[in-house]
Short mmCIF file of C-alpha atoms in Angstrom, two decimals:
data_model
loop_
_atom_site.label_atom_id
_atom_site.label_comp_id
_atom_site.label_asym_id
_atom_site.label_seq_id
_atom_site.Cartn_x
_atom_site.Cartn_y
_atom_site.Cartn_z
CA MET P 6 0.00 0.00 0.00
CA LEU P 7 1.09 3.59 -0.70
CA ILE P 8 0.10 5.91 2.12
CA PHE P 9 0.23 9.65 1.51
CA VAL P 10 0.85 11.50 4.78
CA GLY P 11 0.56 15.28 5.20
CA LEU P 12 3.08 16.49 7.79
CA GLY P 13 1.46 19.86 8.42
CA LEU P 14 2.81 23.36 8.61
CA PHE P 15 6.06 23.94 10.41
CA ASP P 16 7.92 21.20 12.27
CA GLU P 17 8.01 17.48 13.04
CA LYS P 18 5.20 17.77 15.62
CA ASP P 19 2.58 19.01 13.15
CA VAL P 20 1.83 15.47 12.00
CA THR P 21 -1.33 13.84 13.34
CA LEU P 22 -1.31 10.80 15.63
CA LYS P 23 -2.76 8.84 12.70
CA GLY P 24 0.04 10.03 10.44
CA LEU P 25 2.70 9.17 13.02
CA GLU P 26 1.22 5.68 13.43
CA ALA P 27 1.37 5.09 9.67
CA ILE P 28 4.98 6.30 9.52
CA LYS P 29 6.06 4.08 12.43
CA ASN P 30 4.34 1.08 10.84
CA ALA P 31 5.85 1.70 7.40
CA ASP P 32 8.44 -0.52 5.74
CA ILE P 33 9.83 2.40 3.73
CA VAL P 34 9.41 6.14 4.32
CA TYR P 35 9.88 8.83 1.67
CA LEU P 36 9.84 12.60 2.04
CA GLU P 37 9.00 14.76 -0.95
CA ALA P 38 10.92 17.93 -0.27
CA TYR P 39 10.61 20.14 -3.32
CA THR P 40 6.98 21.31 -3.53
CA SER P 41 6.90 22.34 0.13
CA ARG P 42 9.17 22.32 3.13
CA LEU P 43 8.92 22.14 6.93
CA THR P 44 11.16 25.07 7.80
CA GLY P 45 11.05 24.45 11.57
CA THR P 46 12.82 21.09 11.61
CA ASP P 47 15.31 18.90 9.78
CA ILE P 48 15.52 15.30 8.64
CA LYS P 49 17.56 14.15 11.66
CA VAL P 50 15.03 15.47 14.15
CA MET P 51 12.21 13.92 12.14
CA GLU P 52 13.98 10.55 11.93
CA LYS P 53 14.47 10.51 15.68
CA LEU P 54 10.82 11.24 16.48
CA TYR P 55 9.39 9.05 13.72
CA GLU P 56 11.85 6.21 14.45
CA ARG P 57 12.34 5.57 10.76
CA LYS P 58 14.99 6.30 8.16
CA ILE P 59 13.71 9.02 5.83
CA ASN P 60 14.52 8.80 2.12
CA VAL P 61 14.36 12.16 0.38
CA LEU P 62 12.76 12.33 -3.06
CA PHE P 63 13.67 15.00 -5.58
CA ARG P 64 11.59 16.19 -8.51
CA GLU P 65 12.88 13.54 -10.90
CA ASP P 66 12.10 10.74 -8.41
CA VAL P 67 8.49 11.87 -8.15
CA GLU P 68 7.84 12.81 -11.75
CA ILE P 69 10.10 10.55 -13.84
CA ASN P 70 12.03 7.74 -12.14
CA THR P 71 9.22 6.28 -10.09
CA ASP P 72 10.61 2.72 -9.89
CA TRP P 73 10.52 2.96 -6.11
CA LEU P 74 6.69 2.81 -6.34
CA SER P 75 6.76 -0.92 -7.07
CA ASP P 76 7.81 -1.61 -3.44
CA ALA P 77 4.30 -0.51 -2.49
CA LEU P 78 2.85 -3.58 -4.22
CA ASP P 79 3.73 -5.74 -1.21
CA LYS P 80 5.13 -3.32 1.39
CA ASN P 81 3.78 -0.39 3.37
CA VAL P 82 5.31 2.66 1.75
CA VAL P 83 4.72 6.11 3.24
CA PHE P 84 5.05 9.21 1.06
CA MET P 85 5.30 12.36 3.20
CA THR P 86 4.83 15.99 2.17
CA GLY P 87 4.53 19.28 4.03
CA GLY P 88 1.04 20.68 4.58
CA ASP P 89 -1.96 18.53 3.78
CA THR P 90 -1.33 15.63 1.46
CA MET P 91 -2.05 15.55 -2.29
CA THR P 92 -2.53 19.28 -2.77
CA SER P 93 -0.14 19.39 -5.73
CA THR P 94 -0.81 18.01 -9.24
CA THR P 95 2.42 16.04 -8.98
CA HIS P 96 1.03 14.01 -6.10
CA ILE P 97 -2.22 13.27 -7.87
CA ASP P 98 -0.22 12.12 -10.85
CA LEU P 99 1.79 9.84 -8.56
CA ARG P 100 -1.40 8.38 -7.08
CA LEU P 101 -2.71 7.71 -10.61
CA ARG P 102 0.52 5.90 -11.52
CA ALA P 103 0.26 3.81 -8.39
CA ALA P 104 -3.36 2.92 -9.21
CA GLU P 105 -2.32 1.85 -12.73
CA MET P 106 0.27 -0.45 -11.17
CA GLY P 107 -2.46 -2.00 -8.99
CA ILE P 108 -1.18 -0.39 -5.79
CA GLU P 109 -3.75 0.47 -3.14
CA THR P 110 -3.47 4.05 -1.89
CA LYS P 111 -4.63 5.89 1.21
CA LEU P 112 -4.50 9.52 2.38
CA ILE P 113 -3.75 10.76 5.89
CA HIS P 114 -4.46 14.46 6.10
CA GLY P 115 -2.41 17.14 7.84
CA PRO P 116 -2.90 20.82 8.65
CA SER P 117 -2.78 23.03 5.56
CA ILE P 118 -1.73 26.65 5.11
CA ILE P 119 -5.05 27.21 3.32
CA SER P 120 -7.22 26.77 6.41
CA ALA P 121 -4.50 28.12 8.73
CA VAL P 122 -4.77 31.45 6.92
CA TYR P 123 -8.45 31.75 7.83
CA GLY P 124 -7.72 31.26 11.52
CA LEU P 125 -4.60 33.40 11.68
CA SER P 126 -6.09 36.32 9.74
CA GLY P 127 -9.64 36.10 11.09
CA LEU P 128 -10.94 36.31 7.51
CA GLN P 129 -13.88 34.06 6.70
CA ASN P 130 -13.29 31.17 4.29
CA TYR P 131 -16.55 31.73 2.36
CA LYS P 132 -15.39 35.25 1.47
CA PHE P 133 -12.36 34.04 -0.52
CA GLY P 134 -12.47 33.82 -4.31
CA LYS P 135 -10.05 32.00 -6.61
CA SER P 136 -6.54 31.88 -5.21
CA ALA P 137 -3.48 33.22 -7.02
CA SER P 138 0.25 32.63 -7.00
CA ILE P 139 3.12 34.97 -7.72
CA PRO P 140 6.15 33.50 -9.49
CA PHE P 141 9.56 35.16 -9.44
CA PRO P 142 10.05 37.48 -12.48
CA TYR P 143 12.17 35.96 -15.22
CA THR P 144 14.21 37.27 -18.12
CA SER P 145 12.83 36.44 -21.56
CA SER P 146 14.96 35.17 -24.44
CA ARG P 147 15.07 38.77 -25.71
CA GLY P 148 16.47 39.95 -22.39
CA VAL P 149 13.24 41.53 -21.10
CA ARG P 150 12.28 41.19 -17.43
CA VAL P 151 8.83 39.57 -17.32
CA VAL P 152 6.46 40.07 -14.40
CA THR P 153 3.31 38.00 -14.78
CA GLU P 154 0.02 39.91 -14.53
CA THR P 155 -2.13 36.84 -13.82
CA PRO P 156 -2.16 37.13 -10.01
CA TYR P 157 -3.04 40.82 -10.27
CA ASP P 158 -5.92 40.03 -12.62
CA THR P 159 -7.22 37.31 -10.28
CA ILE P 160 -7.19 39.76 -7.37
CA LEU P 161 -9.11 42.30 -9.47
CA LEU P 162 -11.68 39.69 -10.49
CA ASN P 163 -12.21 38.72 -6.85
CA LYS P 164 -12.39 42.32 -5.67
CA LYS P 165 -15.23 42.99 -8.12
CA SER P 166 -17.28 40.54 -6.06
CA GLY P 167 -15.88 41.86 -2.76
CA LEU P 168 -13.85 38.68 -2.26
CA HIS P 169 -10.46 38.11 -0.64
CA THR P 170 -7.58 36.49 -2.54
CA LEU P 171 -5.14 34.00 -1.06
CA VAL P 172 -1.80 34.56 -2.78
CA PHE P 173 0.82 31.80 -2.78
CA LEU P 174 4.42 33.00 -3.01
CA ASP P 175 7.02 31.30 -5.17
CA ILE P 176 9.55 28.82 -3.80
CA ASP P 177 12.47 28.42 -6.16
CA PRO P 178 15.51 26.14 -5.73
CA GLU P 179 17.80 29.01 -6.79
CA LYS P 180 15.93 32.21 -5.92
CA GLY P 181 14.73 30.93 -2.56
CA TYR P 182 11.48 31.82 -0.79
CA MET P 183 9.54 34.83 -1.98
CA THR P 184 8.51 37.10 0.90
CA ALA P 185 5.14 38.82 1.29
CA LYS P 186 6.97 42.13 0.78
CA ASP P 187 8.48 40.95 -2.51
CA GLY P 188 5.07 39.69 -3.63
CA LEU P 189 3.38 42.99 -2.82
CA LYS P 190 6.14 44.91 -4.62
CA LEU P 191 5.49 42.85 -7.75
CA LEU P 192 1.72 43.41 -7.51
CA MET P 193 2.27 47.17 -7.14
CA GLU P 194 4.63 47.10 -10.13
CA VAL P 195 1.85 45.53 -12.24
CA GLU P 196 -0.68 48.04 -10.92
CA ASN P 197 1.55 51.02 -11.71
CA LYS P 198 2.25 49.69 -15.19
CA LYS P 199 -1.45 49.15 -15.94
CA SER P 200 -2.25 52.53 -14.47
CA ALA P 201 0.31 54.25 -16.74
CA GLU P 202 -0.83 52.31 -19.82
CA ASN P 203 -4.43 53.34 -19.19
CA ALA P 204 -3.73 56.93 -18.25
CA GLU P 205 -6.58 58.16 -20.48
CA ASP P 206 -9.08 56.05 -18.46
CA ALA P 207 -7.84 57.86 -15.39
CA GLY P 208 -8.20 55.81 -12.24
CA THR P 209 -9.12 52.45 -13.79
CA PHE P 210 -6.27 50.65 -12.11
CA GLU P 211 -5.27 53.36 -9.71
CA ASN P 212 -4.49 51.92 -6.33
CA ILE P 213 -7.11 49.18 -6.48
CA VAL P 214 -4.60 46.83 -4.93
CA GLY P 215 -2.53 49.63 -3.39
CA ASN P 216 -5.49 50.76 -1.28
CA SER P 217 -6.47 47.23 -0.34
CA ILE P 218 -5.57 45.74 2.98
CA ALA P 219 -2.87 43.11 2.55
CA ILE P 220 -2.23 40.46 5.19
CA GLY P 221 1.20 38.87 5.33
CA ILE P 222 1.63 35.67 7.33
CA ALA P 223 4.98 34.10 8.17
CA ARG P 224 5.82 30.79 9.86
CA ALA P 225 2.23 29.58 10.31
CA GLY P 226 2.14 26.63 12.69
CA SER P 227 5.18 27.82 14.66
CA GLU P 228 5.18 28.97 18.28
CA LYS P 229 5.18 32.62 17.15
CA PRO P 230 3.72 33.08 13.69
CA CYS P 231 3.85 36.65 12.36
CA VAL P 232 0.59 38.10 11.05
CA TYR P 233 0.75 41.66 9.76
CA ALA P 234 -1.89 43.74 7.98
CA ASP P 235 -1.48 47.11 6.28
CA PHE P 236 -2.42 48.82 3.04
CA ALA P 237 -0.67 47.07 0.16
CA ARG P 238 0.91 50.36 -0.93
CA ASN P 239 2.87 50.31 2.37
CA PHE P 240 4.67 47.16 1.28
CA GLU P 241 7.92 48.38 2.83
CA ASN P 242 6.37 47.74 6.26
CA PHE P 243 5.97 44.01 5.66
CA GLU P 244 9.08 42.86 7.54
CA LEU P 245 7.90 39.42 8.60
CA GLY P 246 11.20 37.60 9.14
CA GLY P 247 11.99 34.12 7.82
CA PRO P 248 10.01 31.74 5.59
CA LEU P 249 7.48 30.36 4.77
CA GLN P 250 5.32 33.36 3.96
CA ILE P 251 1.93 33.78 2.35
CA LEU P 252 -0.18 36.76 1.42
CA VAL P 253 -3.85 37.72 1.36
CA ILE P 254 -5.30 40.71 -0.48
CA ALA P 255 -8.56 41.60 1.22
CA GLY P 256 -11.79 42.36 -0.58
CA GLU P 257 -14.64 43.91 1.43
CA LEU P 258 -14.13 43.44 5.14
CA HIS P 259 -16.92 42.63 7.58
CA LEU P 260 -16.63 44.55 10.84
CA GLU P 261 -15.71 41.32 12.63
CA GLU P 262 -12.89 40.68 10.15
CA ALA P 263 -11.61 44.24 10.48
CA LYS P 264 -11.64 43.92 14.28
CA ALA P 265 -9.61 40.71 14.11
CA LEU P 266 -7.06 42.34 11.78
CA VAL P 267 -6.70 45.38 14.06
CA THR P 268 -6.43 43.26 17.21
CA PHE P 269 -4.20 40.43 16.01
CA ALA P 270 -2.40 41.81 12.95
CA ASN P 271 -1.73 45.47 13.76
CA ALA P 272 -3.97 46.67 10.93
CA PRO P 273 -4.59 50.46 10.71
CA VAL P 274 -7.55 51.30 12.98
CA GLU P 275 -9.21 53.35 10.22
CA ILE P 276 -10.43 50.12 8.60
CA LEU P 277 -12.96 49.88 11.45
CA ASP P 278 -14.75 52.98 10.13
CA GLU P 279 -15.58 51.64 6.69
CA MET J 15 -3.39 31.45 28.00
CA LEU J 16 -6.25 30.33 25.76
CA ILE J 17 -5.06 27.74 23.24
CA PHE J 18 -7.31 26.96 20.28
CA VAL J 19 -6.70 23.40 19.08
CA GLY J 20 -8.08 21.98 15.83
CA LEU J 21 -8.82 18.26 16.27
CA GLY J 22 -8.99 17.41 12.58
CA LEU J 23 -11.46 15.48 10.51
CA PHE J 24 -12.83 12.27 11.91
CA ASP J 25 -11.66 10.77 15.19
CA GLU J 26 -9.48 11.29 18.25
CA LYS J 27 -6.28 10.45 16.34
CA ASP J 28 -6.58 13.31 13.85
CA VAL J 29 -5.06 15.76 16.32
CA THR J 30 -1.41 16.73 15.78
CA LEU J 31 1.35 15.85 18.24
CA LYS J 32 1.55 19.57 19.04
CA GLY J 33 -2.18 19.67 19.72
CA LEU J 34 -2.01 16.58 21.93
CA GLU J 35 0.87 18.08 23.92
CA ALA J 36 -1.14 21.27 24.52
CA ILE J 37 -4.17 19.25 25.65
CA LYS J 38 -2.13 17.10 28.03
CA ASN J 39 -0.48 20.19 29.52
CA ALA J 40 -3.77 22.06 29.91
CA ASP J 41 -5.36 22.89 33.26
CA ILE J 42 -8.84 22.92 31.73
CA VAL J 43 -10.02 21.41 28.43
CA TYR J 44 -13.16 22.48 26.56
CA LEU J 45 -14.71 20.96 23.45
CA GLU J 46 -16.94 23.09 21.26
CA ALA J 47 -19.34 20.56 19.78
CA TYR J 48 -21.97 22.48 17.86
CA THR J 49 -20.27 24.02 14.78
CA SER J 50 -18.59 20.74 13.84
CA ARG J 51 -18.31 17.21 15.13
CA LEU J 52 -15.86 14.30 15.08
CA THR J 53 -18.24 11.57 13.98
CA GLY J 54 -15.68 8.75 14.36
CA THR J 55 -15.21 8.97 18.11
CA ASP J 56 -16.85 9.99 21.39
CA ILE J 57 -15.93 11.98 24.45
CA LYS J 58 -14.98 8.91 26.52
CA VAL J 59 -12.50 7.67 23.92
CA MET J 60 -11.06 11.17 23.59
CA GLU J 61 -10.73 11.59 27.36
CA LYS J 62 -8.87 8.30 27.62
CA LEU J 63 -6.36 9.16 24.90
CA TYR J 64 -5.97 12.82 25.90
CA GLU J 65 -5.79 11.96 29.63
CA ARG J 66 -7.95 14.96 30.49
CA LYS J 67 -11.55 15.57 31.47
CA ILE J 68 -13.36 17.18 28.55
CA ASN J 69 -15.94 19.88 29.26
CA VAL J 70 -18.46 20.27 26.45
CA LEU J 71 -19.47 23.79 25.47
CA PHE J 72 -22.82 24.54 23.84
CA ARG J 73 -23.73 27.52 21.71
CA GLU J 74 -24.72 29.71 24.66
CA ASP J 75 -21.40 28.97 26.44
CA VAL J 76 -19.42 30.11 23.44
CA GLU J 77 -21.54 33.06 22.34
CA ILE J 78 -23.15 34.40 25.53
CA ASN J 79 -22.08 33.00 28.91
CA THR J 80 -18.33 33.17 28.43
CA ASP J 81 -17.42 33.50 32.13
CA TRP J 82 -15.27 30.39 31.84
CA LEU J 83 -12.83 32.46 29.73
CA SER J 84 -11.50 34.25 32.82
CA ASP J 85 -9.76 31.04 33.93
CA ALA J 86 -7.43 31.57 30.98
CA LEU J 87 -5.99 34.68 32.68
CA ASP J 88 -3.79 32.52 34.89
CA LYS J 89 -4.37 28.94 33.69
CA ASN J 90 -3.73 27.01 30.49
CA VAL J 91 -7.15 26.60 28.92
CA VAL J 92 -7.54 24.56 25.74
CA PHE J 93 -10.53 25.16 23.44
CA MET J 94 -10.95 22.27 21.00
CA THR J 95 -12.98 22.16 17.79
CA GLY J 96 -13.29 19.71 14.91
CA GLY J 97 -11.34 20.48 11.73
CA ASP J 98 -8.80 23.29 11.75
CA THR J 99 -9.18 25.81 14.53
CA MET J 100 -10.86 29.21 14.22
CA THR J 101 -12.60 28.65 10.94
CA SER J 102 -15.94 29.86 12.27
CA THR J 103 -16.87 33.48 13.05
CA THR J 104 -17.90 32.36 16.53
CA HIS J 105 -14.33 31.35 17.33
CA ILE J 106 -12.88 34.61 16.08
CA ASP J 107 -15.39 36.44 18.22
CA LEU J 108 -14.26 34.35 21.20
CA ARG J 109 -10.62 35.16 20.52
CA LEU J 110 -11.48 38.87 20.35
CA ARG J 111 -13.28 38.65 23.71
CA ALA J 112 -10.26 36.90 25.21
CA ALA J 113 -7.95 39.61 23.84
CA GLU J 114 -10.16 42.31 25.37
CA MET J 115 -9.83 40.56 28.74
CA GLY J 116 -6.04 40.60 28.38
CA ILE J 117 -5.80 36.86 27.75
CA GLU J 118 -2.98 35.65 25.53
CA THR J 119 -4.16 33.33 22.75
CA LYS J 120 -2.48 30.77 20.52
CA LEU J 121 -3.63 28.58 17.64
CA ILE J 122 -2.68 24.96 16.99
CA HIS J 123 -3.87 23.92 13.57
CA GLY J 124 -5.50 20.64 12.56
CA PRO J 125 -6.48 19.02 9.25
CA SER J 126 -9.40 20.76 7.59
CA ILE J 127 -12.08 19.44 5.26
CA ILE J 128 -11.22 22.31 2.90
CA SER J 129 -7.79 20.98 1.95
CA ALA J 130 -8.87 17.33 2.39
CA VAL J 131 -11.36 17.86 -0.45
CA TYR J 132 -8.54 18.78 -2.85
CA GLY J 133 -6.64 15.60 -2.09
CA LEU J 134 -9.65 13.27 -2.02
CA SER J 135 -11.18 14.61 -5.23
CA GLY J 136 -7.97 15.28 -7.14
CA LEU J 137 -9.29 18.75 -7.99
CA GLN J 138 -6.75 21.55 -7.87
CA ASN J 139 -7.14 24.17 -5.14
CA TYR J 140 -6.39 27.13 -7.45
CA LYS J 141 -9.38 26.15 -9.62
CA PHE J 142 -11.93 26.71 -6.86
CA GLY J 143 -13.96 29.93 -6.67
CA LYS J 144 -16.00 31.21 -3.75
CA SER J 145 -17.45 28.43 -1.63
CA ALA J 146 -21.16 28.00 -0.92
CA SER J 147 -23.32 26.38 1.72
CA ILE J 148 -26.75 24.82 1.50
CA PRO J 149 -29.05 25.28 4.48
CA PHE J 150 -32.08 23.07 5.09
CA PRO J 151 -35.27 24.53 3.56
CA TYR J 152 -37.56 26.23 6.05
CA THR J 153 -41.22 27.16 6.20
CA SER J 154 -41.91 30.89 6.11
CA SER J 155 -44.40 32.64 8.42
CA ARG J 156 -46.90 32.42 5.55
CA GLY J 157 -46.46 28.65 5.37
CA VAL J 158 -44.34 28.64 2.21
CA ARG J 159 -41.41 26.24 1.88
CA VAL J 160 -38.31 28.35 1.21
CA VAL J 161 -35.27 26.96 -0.61
CA THR J 162 -32.43 29.47 -0.76
CA GLU J 163 -31.05 30.23 -4.22
CA THR J 164 -27.75 31.69 -2.98
CA PRO J 165 -25.65 28.51 -3.29
CA TYR J 166 -26.99 27.94 -6.81
CA ASP J 167 -26.08 31.51 -7.79
CA THR J 168 -22.57 31.11 -6.36
CA ILE J 169 -22.06 27.93 -8.39
CA LEU J 170 -23.24 29.72 -11.54
CA LEU J 171 -20.90 32.65 -10.90
CA ASN J 172 -17.96 30.25 -10.47
CA LYS J 173 -18.88 28.21 -13.53
CA LYS J 174 -18.79 31.35 -15.68
CA SER J 175 -15.06 31.46 -14.92
CA GLY J 176 -14.68 27.66 -15.23
CA LEU J 177 -14.20 27.33 -11.46
CA HIS J 178 -15.22 24.56 -9.06
CA THR J 179 -17.42 25.25 -6.04
CA LEU J 180 -16.98 23.69 -2.62
CA VAL J 181 -20.44 23.30 -1.10
CA PHE J 182 -20.83 22.94 2.67
CA LEU J 183 -23.91 21.01 3.78
CA ASP J 184 -26.06 22.07 6.72
CA ILE J 185 -25.74 20.54 10.17
CA ASP J 186 -28.84 21.18 12.24
CA PRO J 187 -29.51 20.11 15.85
CA GLU J 188 -33.02 18.94 14.85
CA LYS J 189 -32.81 18.09 11.16
CA GLY J 190 -29.45 16.34 11.43
CA TYR J 191 -26.70 16.18 8.82
CA MET J 192 -27.56 17.10 5.24
CA THR J 193 -26.29 14.52 2.75
CA ALA J 194 -24.68 15.25 -0.61
CA LYS J 195 -27.76 13.71 -2.24
CA ASP J 196 -30.11 16.06 -0.35
CA GLY J 197 -27.91 19.01 -1.28
CA LEU J 198 -27.91 18.07 -4.97
CA LYS J 199 -31.69 17.58 -4.90
CA LEU J 200 -32.10 21.12 -3.55
CA LEU J 201 -29.76 22.56 -6.20
CA MET J 202 -31.71 20.76 -8.94
CA GLU J 203 -34.96 22.07 -7.47
CA VAL J 204 -33.63 25.64 -7.78
CA GLU J 205 -32.39 24.98 -11.31
CA ASN J 206 -35.75 23.55 -12.41
CA LYS J 207 -37.61 26.47 -10.86
CA LYS J 208 -35.36 29.04 -12.58
CA SER J 209 -35.63 27.12 -15.81
CA ALA J 210 -39.46 27.16 -15.68
CA GLU J 211 -39.57 30.87 -14.73
CA ASN J 212 -37.34 31.74 -17.68
CA ALA J 213 -39.02 29.45 -20.19
CA GLU J 214 -39.05 32.20 -22.82
CA ASP J 215 -35.21 32.46 -22.59
CA ALA J 216 -35.12 28.77 -23.36
CA GLY J 217 -32.04 27.11 -22.00
CA THR J 218 -30.72 29.90 -19.78
CA PHE J 219 -30.71 27.76 -16.69
CA GLU J 220 -31.25 24.43 -18.35
CA ASN J 221 -29.08 21.79 -16.76
CA ILE J 222 -26.14 24.09 -16.05
CA VAL J 223 -25.75 22.38 -12.70
CA GLY J 224 -27.56 19.20 -13.80
CA ASN J 225 -24.92 18.56 -16.47
CA SER J 226 -22.04 19.42 -14.17
CA ILE J 227 -19.99 16.77 -12.49
CA ALA J 228 -20.73 16.68 -8.77
CA ILE J 229 -18.36 15.08 -6.29
CA GLY J 230 -19.75 13.85 -3.00
CA ILE J 231 -17.34 13.07 -0.17
CA ALA J 232 -18.30 11.27 3.03
CA ARG J 233 -16.29 10.59 6.18
CA ALA J 234 -13.09 12.34 5.09
CA GLY J 235 -10.26 11.40 7.40
CA SER J 236 -11.66 7.95 8.16
CA GLU J 237 -10.11 4.63 7.16
CA LYS J 238 -12.52 4.35 4.21
CA PRO J 239 -13.79 7.72 3.04
CA CYS J 240 -16.35 7.58 0.23
CA VAL J 241 -15.67 9.74 -2.82
CA TYR J 242 -18.25 9.54 -5.60
CA ALA J 243 -18.53 11.59 -8.80
CA ASP J 244 -21.40 11.67 -11.28
CA PHE J 245 -23.50 14.20 -13.16
CA ALA J 246 -25.47 16.29 -10.67
CA ARG J 247 -28.74 15.32 -12.42
CA ASN J 248 -28.08 11.71 -11.30
CA PHE J 249 -28.38 12.76 -7.68
CA GLU J 250 -30.21 9.55 -6.79
CA ASN J 251 -26.88 7.71 -7.24
CA PHE J 252 -25.18 9.62 -4.43
CA GLU J 253 -25.57 6.96 -1.72
CA LEU J 254 -22.53 7.80 0.39
CA GLY J 255 -23.50 6.36 3.77
CA GLY J 256 -23.14 8.18 7.09
CA PRO J 257 -21.97 11.73 7.94
CA LEU J 258 -20.13 14.06 7.58
CA GLN J 259 -20.62 14.78 3.90
CA ILE J 260 -19.53 17.59 1.63
CA LEU J 261 -20.12 18.39 -2.02
CA VAL J 262 -18.20 19.89 -4.93
CA ILE J 263 -19.76 21.10 -8.18
CA ALA J 264 -17.06 21.00 -10.83
CA GLY J 265 -16.35 23.78 -13.29
CA GLU J 266 -14.06 23.00 -16.23
CA LEU J 267 -11.99 19.88 -15.62
CA HIS J 268 -8.36 19.50 -16.62
CA LEU J 269 -7.58 16.09 -18.07
CA GLU J 270 -5.59 15.25 -14.93
CA GLU J 271 -8.56 16.12 -12.74
CA ALA J 272 -10.94 14.06 -14.91
CA LYS J 273 -8.55 11.09 -14.72
CA ALA J 274 -8.45 11.29 -10.92
CA LEU J 275 -12.25 11.44 -10.74
CA VAL J 276 -12.64 8.42 -13.03
CA THR J 277 -9.97 6.41 -11.19
CA PHE J 278 -10.77 7.25 -7.58
CA ALA J 279 -14.39 8.43 -7.62
CA ASN J 280 -16.13 6.24 -10.23
CA ALA J 281 -16.87 9.24 -12.44
CA PRO J 282 -18.40 8.46 -15.88
CA VAL J 283 -15.54 7.77 -18.32
CA GLU J 284 -17.05 10.11 -20.91
CA ILE J 285 -15.64 13.11 -18.97
CA LEU J 286 -12.20 12.07 -20.29
CA ASP J 287 -13.29 13.00 -23.84
CA GLU J 288 -14.10 16.63 -23.16
#
């Protein structure tokens, strides 16, 4: 059997009792460590607590050279990831391959950043629209720096219906972890560009995101997560410390949501008046 | 300190090691048992594993008579809920009250149905729009049966952008747990009504939801969760067994998503052709 176990948000103790049981009973334990990462621990600490040797899988092991899967035909193989399990296309693809090989699969869920954001920010889950993600800018073959406008457009679409947007920040093997501040800077860059391009339709894109409340969250699941809210235009204030970070751009705020942001995230008190 | 602990999806073993540690170290342990429920366990089993007496809180204890909060000024008080912690407005309100009283608060996250749905269905989180919830119909003061159209409208709005909709099903102290089948029946009732009312605009509402793929999930987090996908119009087929249940109405499906639904949720193979 192939058992997918979500390890949760931050360190080795964010796994559930059910997950720990499956790991301890496993014949072979793998950790997929490229789509997400537990920044509050390391393999040695995990191996000690889980009482199992941990084999690290890289992208090619999960997406191309999946020979290791065949062990799951007659052994208990555990496949661990950060967060909840199976939230990435890669993992679903892996489960499909296993099914084709006649391997039984099972999921053991763990805490996910997606629901953690609701609790930490005080924003209500039913007020979120489609989520977005901001990739690092890249340089095109013609030497032009490219900043994708897709996340900005998603935020705009959500804001039209008064909805919040959860914004995932890029993790890159070379460029590292994108911070909430970096993400906001990129969103403001897109907004300023659109604003300049549409100068004749004065105000169309002016400060729609800039005047929105942004919520930056760092190290969710740790002893002291950082949750900070401010207008997106004040992106320089988003000094949240180390990874992992995630961002929310608020739509319309209920009074209760605004109160939570002021009380627990240092949001400007003027948002209570709106 | 007031520590909010999310107990996860199904039974007493869905809590994280961090959550269990907090419970065992608590002076007083409360369980909020009206916004969600762990259907795979009971208080006695939980008390045995957690080695603590569990005090059950009802709606009035959480929303009105919150005197018990003052213990958290100088004791470690744990407030447990099903799923992830603080996903309901009631809990945020409680945290705000605690803050006003000068009580320090902390969150310990647990697995949530929201991310579990992505893994169990194979649908990608970034393809979901705003979520919806279906309440039980009620009888108005004039004796008319009222079925809310809001969840239907949310699904339509999402489908316009090709997005999936997560649909929460009502839990009522008297009417019990709404099933995926009941929820689909109510959605089809709204669709048929709208369709009849707009007969001159033939086809406006015809089978938009009826021809969508619906995914019903029951007992997420258990040893054998049930995941079933079919066209929403075939709602009679959604026999998923006991609670808790949740529903997804699919928007546009990627091939990978369709494959997962066919392989793991018995979806009609014809969805692979689209």
